[in-house]
Coordinates of C-alpha atoms and ligand atoms in Angstrom, one line a residue:
M1 CA -54.3 98.9 33.7
P2 CA -54.4 94.7 34.2
D3 CA -55.6 93.1 31.1
R4 CA -59.0 90.7 33.5
R5 CA -60.2 89.7 30.4
S6 CA -58.8 90.0 26.5
D7 CA -61.7 90.3 24.2
S8 CA -59.3 88.5 20.7
N9 CA -59.9 85.3 21.4
T10 CA -58.1 84.2 19.3
G11 CA -54.7 84.2 17.6
A12 CA -51.2 83.1 17.3
F13 CA -48.4 83.8 20.0
D14 CA -44.5 82.5 18.9
V15 CA -44.7 81.5 23.5
V16 CA -48.2 80.6 25.7
I17 CA -47.0 81.3 29.2
V18 CA -49.9 79.7 31.9
G19 CA -49.3 81.2 35.0
A20 CA -48.1 83.9 36.8
G21 CA -46.3 82.9 40.3
F22 CA -42.7 84.1 39.9
S23 CA -41.9 81.9 37.2
G24 CA -44.4 82.8 34.5
L25 CA -44.4 86.3 35.3
Y26 CA -40.5 86.5 34.7
M27 CA -40.5 84.1 32.0
L28 CA -42.8 86.7 30.4
H29 CA -40.0 89.7 30.8
R30 CA -37.2 87.3 29.1
M31 CA -39.6 86.2 26.5
R32 CA -40.9 90.2 25.8
E33 CA -37.1 91.1 26.0
L34 CA -36.6 88.4 23.5
G35 CA -38.5 90.0 21.0
F36 CA -41.2 87.4 21.3
A37 CA -45.2 87.6 20.1
V38 CA -46.1 86.4 23.9
R39 CA -50.0 85.5 25.7
L40 CA -49.7 84.5 29.3
Y41 CA -53.1 82.9 30.9
E42 CA -53.9 82.9 35.0
A43 CA -56.8 81.3 36.3
G44 CA -56.6 83.9 39.2
E45 CA -57.8 87.4 39.5
G46 CA -54.5 88.3 39.7
V47 CA -50.6 87.6 39.7
G48 CA -48.8 85.9 42.7
G49 CA -49.6 82.5 42.1
T50 CA -49.1 81.1 45.3
W51 CA -49.5 83.9 47.4
F52 CA -52.2 85.3 45.2
W53 CA -54.0 82.4 46.5
N54 CA -52.6 81.3 50.3
R55 CA -53.4 84.1 52.2
Y56 CA -54.6 82.1 55.5
P57 CA -53.4 83.9 58.2
G58 CA -49.2 83.4 59.1
A59 CA -48.6 82.7 55.9
R60 CA -45.0 83.6 54.9
C61 CA -42.1 82.4 53.1
D62 CA -39.4 79.9 54.8
I63 CA -37.0 81.0 53.0
E64 CA -35.1 84.1 53.8
S65 CA -36.9 87.1 51.6
V66 CA -34.0 88.3 50.4
E67 CA -32.6 85.2 48.9
Y68 CA -36.5 84.2 48.4
S69 CA -36.6 87.0 45.4
Y70 CA -35.8 87.9 42.0
S71 CA -32.1 88.6 41.0
F72 CA -32.1 89.2 37.4
S73 CA -32.5 92.8 38.1
E74 CA -29.7 95.1 39.0
E75 CA -32.6 97.7 39.6
L76 CA -35.5 96.1 40.8
Q77 CA -32.6 94.6 43.8
R78 CA -31.6 97.4 44.2
E79 CA -35.5 99.7 45.4
W80 CA -37.0 97.1 46.8
Q81 CA -36.1 96.9 50.7
W82 CA -37.5 93.5 53.4
S83 CA -39.5 94.2 55.9
E84 CA -38.3 91.1 58.0
R85 CA -36.1 88.2 58.2
Y86 CA -38.8 86.3 56.7
A87 CA -41.2 88.1 54.7
S88 CA -45.0 87.5 55.1
Q89 CA -47.7 86.3 52.4
P90 CA -49.1 90.1 51.6
E91 CA -45.3 91.5 51.8
I92 CA -44.4 88.5 48.9
L93 CA -47.8 89.5 47.1
R94 CA -46.4 93.1 46.9
Y95 CA -43.7 92.7 45.7
L96 CA -44.9 90.2 42.8
N97 CA -47.9 93.0 41.7
H98 CA -44.7 96.1 41.4
V99 CA -42.5 93.1 39.3
A100 CA -45.6 92.7 37.2
E101 CA -46.0 96.8 37.2
R102 CA -42.3 97.9 37.0
F103 CA -41.5 95.7 34.0
D104 CA -45.2 96.4 32.1
L105 CA -46.4 92.9 32.3
H106 CA -50.5 93.5 32.8
R107 CA -50.0 94.4 29.2
D108 CA -49.9 90.3 27.9
I109 CA -51.4 89.1 31.0
Q110 CA -55.0 87.9 30.7
L111 CA -56.6 86.9 34.5
E112 CA -59.3 84.7 35.4
T113 CA -58.6 82.8 32.2
R114 CA -57.8 79.1 33.0
V115 CA -56.1 76.5 30.2
T116 CA -58.5 74.0 30.1
S117 CA -56.3 72.1 26.9
A118 CA -53.0 72.0 24.7
T119 CA -53.0 70.0 21.9
F120 CA -49.8 69.4 19.4
D121 CA -50.6 69.6 15.4
E122 CA -47.0 67.9 14.5
I123 CA -47.8 69.3 10.8
G124 CA -47.3 73.0 11.9
Y125 CA -45.9 72.2 14.6
R126 CA -47.7 74.1 16.9
W127 CA -49.3 74.1 20.2
T128 CA -53.5 74.7 19.8
I129 CA -54.4 76.3 23.5
E130 CA -57.8 76.6 25.1
T131 CA -59.1 78.3 27.8
D132 CA -62.1 78.3 29.6
R133 CA -62.8 82.2 28.2
G134 CA -63.8 80.2 25.4
D135 CA -59.8 81.7 23.7
Q136 CA -58.8 79.2 20.9
V137 CA -54.4 79.8 20.4
S138 CA -52.3 79.3 18.5
A139 CA -47.9 79.2 19.5
R140 CA -45.0 78.3 18.6
F141 CA -44.0 77.2 22.3
C142 CA -46.7 76.5 25.4
I143 CA -44.5 76.7 28.7
M144 CA -46.2 75.4 31.7
A145 CA -45.8 77.9 34.8
T146 CA -48.0 76.3 36.4
G147 CA -47.0 76.0 39.8
C148 CA -46.1 72.6 42.6
L149 CA -48.8 73.6 44.9
S150 CA -51.5 74.9 43.1
T151 CA -54.1 71.9 43.6
A152 CA -55.8 72.6 46.6
K153 CA -56.3 69.1 47.7
L154 CA -59.6 68.7 49.8
P155 CA -59.6 65.4 52.0
E156 CA -62.8 63.8 50.9
Y157 CA -64.5 63.6 54.2
K158 CA -68.7 62.9 54.3
G159 CA -71.0 64.8 55.0
L160 CA -69.2 68.2 53.8
E161 CA -71.9 69.6 52.3
T162 CA -74.0 69.9 55.1
F163 CA -70.8 72.0 57.6
Q164 CA -73.5 74.9 58.5
G165 CA -70.5 77.2 59.4
N166 CA -68.1 78.4 57.3
W167 CA -65.4 76.5 55.9
Y168 CA -61.4 77.7 54.1
H169 CA -58.8 75.7 52.1
T170 CA -55.1 77.4 53.4
G171 CA -54.6 77.0 49.2
N172 CA -57.6 78.9 48.6
W173 CA -58.4 81.7 50.7
P174 CA -61.1 84.2 51.0
H175 CA -59.7 87.9 49.6
Q176 CA -61.2 89.2 53.3
A177 CA -60.4 89.2 56.4
V178 CA -61.7 86.1 58.0
N179 CA -63.0 86.5 61.8
F180 CA -62.9 83.5 64.1
E181 CA -63.1 86.0 67.2
G182 CA -65.4 84.1 69.3
Q183 CA -65.3 81.7 67.4
R184 CA -64.9 77.4 67.7
V185 CA -62.4 76.2 65.1
G186 CA -61.4 73.2 63.9
V187 CA -58.0 73.3 62.0
I188 CA -57.6 69.9 60.0
G189 CA -53.9 69.1 59.5
T190 CA -50.5 70.1 60.1
G191 CA -48.3 70.6 57.3
S192 CA -46.4 74.0 57.1
S193 CA -49.6 75.6 56.0
G194 CA -51.3 74.5 59.4
I195 CA -48.2 74.7 61.5
Q196 CA -48.3 78.1 60.3
S197 CA -52.0 79.1 61.0
I198 CA -52.3 77.6 64.0
P199 CA -51.0 79.3 66.4
M200 CA -53.0 82.9 64.6
I201 CA -55.9 81.6 65.0
A202 CA -55.8 80.5 68.4
E203 CA -55.1 84.1 69.3
Q204 CA -58.7 84.2 67.8
A205 CA -60.6 81.8 68.5
S206 CA -62.8 81.0 71.3
H207 CA -61.1 77.1 71.1
L208 CA -58.9 75.6 69.0
F209 CA -59.0 71.8 68.1
V210 CA -56.1 70.7 65.9
F211 CA -56.9 67.3 64.4
Q212 CA -53.8 65.6 63.6
R213 CA -53.2 63.0 62.0
T214 CA -49.5 62.8 61.2
P215 CA -46.9 65.2 63.5
N216 CA -44.8 66.8 61.2
F217 CA -40.8 68.2 62.5
S218 CA -40.9 71.8 62.4
V219 CA -38.1 74.4 63.6
P220 CA -38.5 77.9 65.1
A221 CA -37.9 80.3 61.9
Q222 CA -36.2 82.9 64.8
N223 CA -37.9 85.2 62.0
G224 CA -37.6 89.3 63.5
P225 CA -37.3 92.7 61.2
L226 CA -34.8 93.2 58.8
T227 CA -32.3 96.1 60.6
P228 CA -32.1 98.5 57.5
E229 CA -27.9 97.2 57.9
V230 CA -28.5 93.5 57.4
S231 CA -30.6 95.3 54.2
Q232 CA -28.2 97.5 52.5
D233 CA -25.4 95.0 53.1
W234 CA -27.4 92.0 51.7
T235 CA -28.2 94.5 48.4
A236 CA -24.3 95.3 48.5
N237 CA -23.1 92.6 48.5
H238 CA -26.4 90.9 46.6
A239 CA -24.9 89.2 42.9
E240 CA -21.6 87.5 45.7
R241 CA -24.0 86.0 47.7
R242 CA -26.5 85.1 45.0
Q243 CA -23.6 83.2 43.0
Q244 CA -22.2 82.0 46.5
I245 CA -26.1 80.6 46.7
R246 CA -25.9 79.0 43.2
K247 CA -23.3 76.7 44.5
L248 CA -24.7 75.0 47.9
P249 CA -27.2 72.2 47.8
F250 CA -30.4 73.3 48.1
A251 CA -29.5 76.2 46.6
I252 CA -30.4 78.4 50.6
A253 CA -27.3 80.4 52.5
I254 CA -27.1 77.9 55.4
E255 CA -23.6 76.2 56.5
H256 CA -23.2 73.2 55.3
S257 CA -21.0 70.6 57.1
P258 CA -19.0 68.5 56.1
D259 CA -18.7 66.6 59.4
S260 CA -21.2 63.3 60.3
A261 CA -22.9 62.8 63.1
L262 CA -22.0 60.4 64.5
A263 CA -18.4 61.0 64.2
V264 CA -18.2 64.0 67.1
P265 CA -19.3 63.1 70.8
T266 CA -22.3 63.4 71.7
E267 CA -22.1 67.6 73.9
E268 CA -21.2 69.1 71.0
R269 CA -23.6 67.3 68.9
Q270 CA -26.1 68.7 70.9
R271 CA -23.8 71.9 70.9
V272 CA -24.5 72.1 66.9
Y273 CA -27.5 71.7 67.3
E274 CA -28.8 74.5 69.5
Q275 CA -26.5 76.5 68.0
R276 CA -28.7 76.3 64.3
W277 CA -32.1 75.8 66.8
Q278 CA -31.2 78.9 67.7
R279 CA -30.4 80.3 63.7
G280 CA -33.4 79.0 63.6
G281 CA -34.6 77.7 59.8
F282 CA -33.4 75.4 57.7
A283 CA -29.9 76.0 59.6
M284 CA -30.3 72.2 61.0
M285 CA -30.1 71.2 58.1
G286 CA -27.0 71.4 57.3
A287 CA -25.5 70.6 61.6
F288 CA -24.2 67.7 59.9
A289 CA -23.0 66.0 56.7
D290 CA -24.7 62.4 56.8
L291 CA -28.7 63.8 58.5
I292 CA -30.8 62.6 54.9
F293 CA -28.3 59.8 54.4
N294 CA -28.0 57.6 57.6
K295 CA -31.2 56.9 59.3
E296 CA -28.7 56.5 62.7
A297 CA -27.5 60.2 62.4
N298 CA -30.6 61.3 61.1
D299 CA -32.1 60.0 63.9
T300 CA -30.1 62.2 66.2
A301 CA -31.0 65.7 64.7
A302 CA -34.6 64.2 65.8
D303 CA -34.0 63.4 69.6
F304 CA -33.1 66.7 69.8
V305 CA -36.3 68.3 68.2
R306 CA -38.3 65.4 70.2
S307 CA -36.3 67.4 73.5
K308 CA -37.1 70.5 72.5
I309 CA -40.5 69.6 72.0
R310 CA -40.5 68.1 75.3
G311 CA -39.1 71.3 76.7
I312 CA -41.8 74.0 75.0
V313 CA -45.0 71.9 75.5
S314 CA -45.9 71.6 79.4
D315 CA -48.1 68.6 78.9
P316 CA -46.4 65.2 78.5
A317 CA -48.8 63.9 76.7
V318 CA -49.7 66.3 74.1
A319 CA -45.6 66.6 73.3
Q320 CA -45.7 63.1 73.1
M321 CA -48.8 63.0 70.3
L322 CA -46.4 66.3 68.7
S323 CA -43.2 64.5 68.1
P324 CA -42.8 62.8 64.7
R325 CA -41.7 59.1 65.1
D326 CA -42.7 57.9 61.7
F327 CA -40.5 59.0 59.4
P328 CA -36.6 60.8 59.3
L329 CA -35.8 64.6 59.5
A330 CA -36.5 66.6 56.9
T331 CA -37.7 63.7 55.1
K332 CA -41.7 65.9 54.3
R333 CA -40.6 69.7 54.2
I334 CA -39.4 70.6 57.7
C335 CA -41.7 73.3 58.6
V336 CA -40.3 77.7 60.2
D337 CA -42.9 78.3 62.8
T338 CA -43.9 80.9 65.1
G339 CA -44.6 79.6 68.4
Y340 CA -46.2 76.9 67.3
Y341 CA -45.4 73.9 69.8
A342 CA -45.7 77.1 72.5
T343 CA -49.5 77.2 71.0
F344 CA -50.2 73.0 72.5
N345 CA -49.8 75.5 75.7
R346 CA -52.8 77.7 75.8
E347 CA -55.8 76.0 77.0
N348 CA -58.2 77.1 74.5
V349 CA -56.9 75.0 72.1
T350 CA -56.9 70.9 72.0
L351 CA -55.3 69.0 70.1
I352 CA -56.7 65.5 69.0
D353 CA -55.0 62.4 67.5
V354 CA -57.4 61.2 64.4
R355 CA -54.6 58.7 63.5
D356 CA -56.4 56.1 65.8
N357 CA -59.4 58.3 65.9
P358 CA -60.2 58.7 62.9
I359 CA -62.9 61.7 61.1
E360 CA -66.1 59.5 60.1
E361 CA -68.4 62.5 59.5
I362 CA -68.4 66.4 58.9
T363 CA -72.2 67.1 60.7
P364 CA -74.4 70.2 60.5
T365 CA -72.7 71.2 63.5
G366 CA -69.4 70.5 63.4
L367 CA -66.9 67.1 63.1
R368 CA -67.7 63.5 64.5
T369 CA -64.3 61.5 65.0
R370 CA -64.9 57.7 66.3
D371 CA -65.0 58.4 69.9
A372 CA -66.0 61.6 70.1
E373 CA -68.6 64.8 68.8
Y374 CA -66.9 68.5 68.1
A375 CA -69.2 71.3 68.0
L376 CA -67.8 73.7 65.9
D377 CA -68.0 77.2 63.7
S378 CA -65.5 77.6 61.0
L379 CA -63.7 75.1 59.3
V380 CA -59.9 75.2 58.4
F381 CA -58.5 72.4 55.7
A382 CA -54.9 73.1 56.1
S383 CA -54.8 69.8 54.1
G384 CA -52.2 70.6 51.1
F385 CA -51.5 70.0 47.8
D386 CA -52.0 67.9 44.4
A387 CA -48.1 68.5 44.6
M388 CA -46.0 68.8 41.4
T389 CA -48.3 67.0 38.8
G390 CA -51.7 68.3 39.8
S391 CA -51.9 71.4 37.9
L392 CA -51.0 69.9 34.6
N393 CA -52.7 66.8 35.2
R394 CA -55.9 68.9 35.3
I395 CA -55.5 70.6 31.8
E396 CA -55.9 67.8 28.6
I397 CA -52.4 68.1 27.1
R398 CA -52.2 66.5 24.2
G399 CA -48.7 65.5 22.5
R400 CA -47.8 64.4 19.3
T401 CA -49.2 61.1 19.1
G402 CA -52.5 62.2 20.5
A403 CA -52.0 60.4 23.7
T404 CA -52.5 63.1 26.9
L405 CA -49.4 64.0 29.5
K406 CA -52.0 62.8 32.2
Q407 CA -52.0 58.4 30.2
K408 CA -48.1 58.6 29.8
W409 CA -48.2 59.4 33.9
A410 CA -50.7 57.5 35.2
Q411 CA -47.3 55.5 36.5
G412 CA -45.6 59.0 38.2
P413 CA -44.9 62.8 35.8
R414 CA -41.8 61.2 33.7
T415 CA -39.7 63.9 32.4
Y416 CA -35.9 65.5 30.9
L417 CA -34.5 67.3 33.4
G418 CA -38.2 67.9 34.5
L419 CA -37.7 70.5 32.0
M420 CA -39.4 68.4 28.8
I421 CA -40.9 65.8 28.2
A422 CA -41.2 62.7 25.4
G423 CA -43.5 62.9 23.1
F424 CA -44.4 66.5 23.7
P425 CA -42.2 68.9 21.3
N426 CA -42.0 72.3 22.6
L427 CA -44.1 72.3 25.8
F428 CA -41.5 73.5 28.9
V429 CA -42.5 73.0 32.7
V430 CA -41.2 75.5 34.9
A431 CA -39.5 73.7 37.7
G432 CA -41.5 70.7 37.5
P433 CA -41.0 67.0 38.8
G434 CA -37.7 65.7 38.2
S435 CA -35.4 69.0 38.6
P436 CA -34.6 70.3 42.3
S437 CA -37.3 72.6 42.1
V438 CA -39.3 72.3 45.9
L439 CA -36.0 70.8 47.5
S440 CA -34.7 74.2 46.0
N441 CA -35.2 77.6 46.9
M442 CA -37.4 78.1 44.5
V443 CA -37.2 81.0 43.3
V444 CA -33.0 79.9 42.3
S445 CA -34.1 76.8 40.6
I446 CA -37.5 78.9 38.9
E447 CA -35.0 81.9 36.7
H448 CA -32.8 78.7 36.1
H449 CA -35.0 77.2 34.4
V450 CA -36.9 80.0 32.9
E451 CA -33.1 81.3 31.2
W452 CA -32.3 78.4 30.7
I453 CA -36.3 77.5 28.6
A454 CA -35.3 81.3 26.8
D455 CA -31.8 80.5 25.9
C456 CA -33.2 77.6 24.0
L457 CA -35.8 79.2 22.6
V458 CA -33.7 81.3 21.1
Y459 CA -31.5 79.1 20.1
I460 CA -34.5 77.3 17.6
R461 CA -35.3 80.9 16.3
D462 CA -31.0 81.6 15.3
R463 CA -31.3 78.1 13.0
G464 CA -34.3 78.7 11.7
I465 CA -36.2 74.9 13.2
S466 CA -39.1 74.3 14.1
G467 CA -38.3 73.0 17.7
L468 CA -37.2 70.6 20.0
E469 CA -38.5 67.3 21.7
A470 CA -36.9 65.1 24.5
T471 CA -35.8 61.7 24.0
E472 CA -37.6 59.0 25.4
A473 CA -33.4 57.3 25.7
A474 CA -33.4 60.6 27.3
E475 CA -35.7 60.7 29.4
D476 CA -35.1 56.9 30.5
E477 CA -31.8 57.4 31.5
W478 CA -32.5 61.0 33.7
I479 CA -35.7 59.6 35.8
A480 CA -33.6 56.2 36.3
H481 CA -30.7 58.8 37.6
V482 CA -33.3 61.0 39.4
N483 CA -35.2 57.8 41.1
A484 CA -31.4 56.0 42.1
V485 CA -29.8 59.2 43.7
A486 CA -33.4 59.9 45.7
N487 CA -32.8 56.1 47.0
M488 CA -28.9 56.8 47.9
T489 CA -31.3 59.4 50.7
L490 CA -33.6 58.6 53.8
F491 CA -36.3 60.4 51.8
P492 CA -38.5 57.3 50.4
L493 CA -39.2 56.4 53.5
A494 CA -41.4 59.5 54.9
N495 CA -45.4 58.9 53.1
S496 CA -44.4 62.7 51.7
W497 CA -46.6 64.7 48.8
Y498 CA -42.7 64.6 47.7
M499 CA -43.7 60.8 47.2
G500 CA -47.3 61.4 45.8
A501 CA -48.6 59.6 48.9
N502 CA -51.0 62.2 50.5
V503 CA -52.7 61.6 47.1
P504 CA -55.0 58.6 47.6
G505 CA -54.9 56.7 43.6
K506 CA -51.3 59.0 43.4
T507 CA -48.8 57.2 42.4
R508 CA -45.2 56.4 44.8
I509 CA -42.8 57.6 43.2
F510 CA -40.1 60.3 44.5
M511 CA -40.9 63.5 41.7
P512 CA -38.4 66.5 42.6
Y513 CA -34.5 66.1 41.9
I514 CA -32.2 65.5 45.2
G515 CA -29.5 65.2 43.6
G516 CA -28.4 68.9 44.2
F517 CA -28.8 72.1 42.8
P518 CA -25.2 72.8 41.5
N519 CA -25.0 69.3 40.0
Y520 CA -28.1 69.4 38.6
Q521 CA -27.7 73.4 37.2
K522 CA -23.9 71.9 35.6
K523 CA -26.5 68.8 33.7
C524 CA -28.2 71.2 32.3
A525 CA -25.4 73.2 31.1
E526 CA -23.6 70.2 28.9
V527 CA -26.8 69.5 27.4
T528 CA -26.7 72.7 26.1
A529 CA -23.1 72.4 25.2
R530 CA -23.4 69.0 23.2
G531 CA -26.3 71.1 20.7
Y532 CA -28.7 69.6 23.2
E533 CA -28.2 66.8 24.1
G534 CA -30.9 64.1 24.8
F535 CA -33.1 65.9 22.6
V536 CA -34.3 65.5 18.7
L537 CA -34.6 69.2 17.3
S538 CA -37.0 68.9 14.6
I539 CA -35.9 69.6 10.8
P540 CA -36.3 73.1 9.6
D541 CA -39.1 74.3 8.4
R542 CA -39.1 74.9 4.8
S543 CA -42.5 75.6 3.8
A544 CA -44.4 78.6 2.8
A545 CA -45.5 78.7 6.2
G546 CA -41.9 77.9 8.3
A547 CA -40.6 80.4 6.0
A548 CA -42.9 83.4 6.3
Q549 CA -43.0 82.1 10.3
A550 CA -39.2 82.6 10.5
A551 CA -39.7 85.4 8.9
S552 CA -41.6 86.8 11.6
W553 CA -38.9 86.2 14.8
Ligands
FAD601 C1 -48.2 78.6 51.4 C2 -46.7 78.1 50.3 C3 -45.6 78.7 51.5 C4 -44.2 78.1 50.4 N1 -43.0 78.9 51.2 C5 -42.1 78.9 50.3 C6 -40.5 78.9 50.7 O1 -40.8 79.7 51.6 N2 -39.8 79.1 49.7 C7 -39.6 78.0 48.5 O2 -38.7 77.7 47.8 N3 -40.8 78.0 48.2 C8 -42.1 78.1 48.8 N4 -43.2 77.4 48.1 C9 -43.1 76.8 47.5 C10 -43.9 77.7 46.2 O3 -44.9 77.5 45.2 C11 -42.9 78.5 45.3 O4 -41.7 78.7 45.6 C12 -43.3 79.1 43.9 O5 -44.4 80.5 44.3 C13 -44.0 78.9 42.9 O6 -44.4 79.7 42.1 P1 -44.5 79.6 40.6 O7 -44.7 80.3 39.4 O8 -44.1 77.7 39.8 O9 -46.1 78.8 41.3 P2 -46.9 79.0 41.6 O10 -46.7 80.5 42.2 O11 -48.0 78.1 42.2 O12 -47.8 79.7 40.2 C14 -48.7 78.9 39.7 C15 -49.7 79.8 39.3 O13 -50.7 79.0 37.8 C16 -51.7 79.2 37.6 N5 -52.4 78.2 36.8 C17 -52.0 76.7 37.5 N6 -53.2 76.2 36.3 C18 -53.5 77.3 35.5 C19 -54.6 76.8 34.2 N7 -54.3 75.6 34.0 N8 -54.9 77.5 33.6 C20 -54.5 79.0 34.5 N9 -53.2 79.0 35.0 C21 -53.2 78.3 35.8 C22 -52.0 78.8 39.1 O14 -53.3 79.9 38.8 C23 -50.8 79.9 39.8 O15 -51.3 81.1 39.8 C24 -44.1 77.4 49.2 C25 -45.3 77.3 48.9 C26 -46.5 77.4 49.4 C27 -48.3 77.0 49.2

């Protein structure tokens, strides 16, 4: 049974993990396998992370389910069959609950507990972790599996507190089904969550008003049931397939053409795009090798998607409004939809451009833009997340010098390999800024990080040393590399959440590593092979307390 609230709120662990999504669950399993004393804290009432919180209608993965799942257990792989090409949120949540049950993880998980602070003590070389439930525990290692998209961002509109209807954020959706039947509903935001939920809400609402500031590129998922043949084939060959996937730039199984979009005749280019569109999902990204490097090449793909929008949406003015023009294709995470553009052909759907006609106020009965007033029964904020740094910055993390991580990151996140931070010994981040993270199939990146961290902890334990810390020099060099690689691409041209541009006041800096998963994996392996290059290993702890600690390992 899940341990909803532990009675013991003090104690000493080898490892404390924060967060019970894909990252935390596997991290916990690995730590237990390796014999570490471990405790995991999770703010939610259940495990699943992203898939626990994002229960909005239409929520599903945008990477094919067979790939968007763990590879670490052959048995797990064999016993779980996905029902659709892109699994829906309830199915992914069932999967993660199954993982927690199957590996008996709940006995070391404390739910409904938010970690509020983590303070490093240099003398004992340990972290003290405090929670909103009054726990105060100590751990040699603290692993932040807090998620990149786990702090929902609510736009600050005047008057929200006066609204008399119900309002929701897609990233914090109620557990009971929400019924919009017969209602006038407003959706604010047309990023991935908006694009997934709008077609579903439109089917229920009497009228749906979509308030769009920035149109996004979306491609069809071409979702459908997974046939038993496809499932069986994947199960039989998954080890080999997954190995192939790890060699691909985003660790996603798409075919990458080596050709330039500008080197082929127009008809051939169109044929390739059409084929990729029909294949669905991220296939479009691999159509040509220069799409994310060369604006002219990118324009050909962007024009193709815009022509598709014009072909699907019957009102040319609406099609025009839905067509992105301000940023290159894929420099904001490309959305993967089911029936998004066609939804705007419905009589009960109205698109409102709020870029030139901004929302001025939420009123008791709806919403007022500069030009008009809309009566609404419910409001849905599909306004995204304080990505990559939001959840870490909400915890008061004090490192070796006493400064907080938030202070250190005031000008943008700085990490070594996205895994560790100078000044914060023995603190690890899973899929943090500076790693491929959100630019990859995250489950692949997460498994890689969990395994790297686990190996590192065993290395430390085997040598009886207290821990390790990234050096400032290694961190500076890595961040310079992260930025240099980003600047070789078109990504910095977009005001994206990758750049922190969706949060007012957040420093504009490209946060994930775009150098590709294989290069990144190679770099991490080299660092390890060179005896943790770029890290300072702390001197062996020869004190009586240290000896006792070593003995307890
Ligand atoms: C709607 C949606 C769809 C997505 N689809 C895909 C996809 O198709 N493919 C893909 O690769 N990625 C996708 N992602 C990204 C997704 O976040 C990752 O794939 C993955 O689920 C992240 O797992 P995680 O464990 O690292 O973080 P999360 O799943 O975010 O889990 C972090 C957990 O930490 C907890 N937490 C945070 N702070 C604290 C604290 N202080 N104390 C206690 N607990 C805390 C949170 O409550 C949360 O449960 C999607 C994201 C969203 C929002």
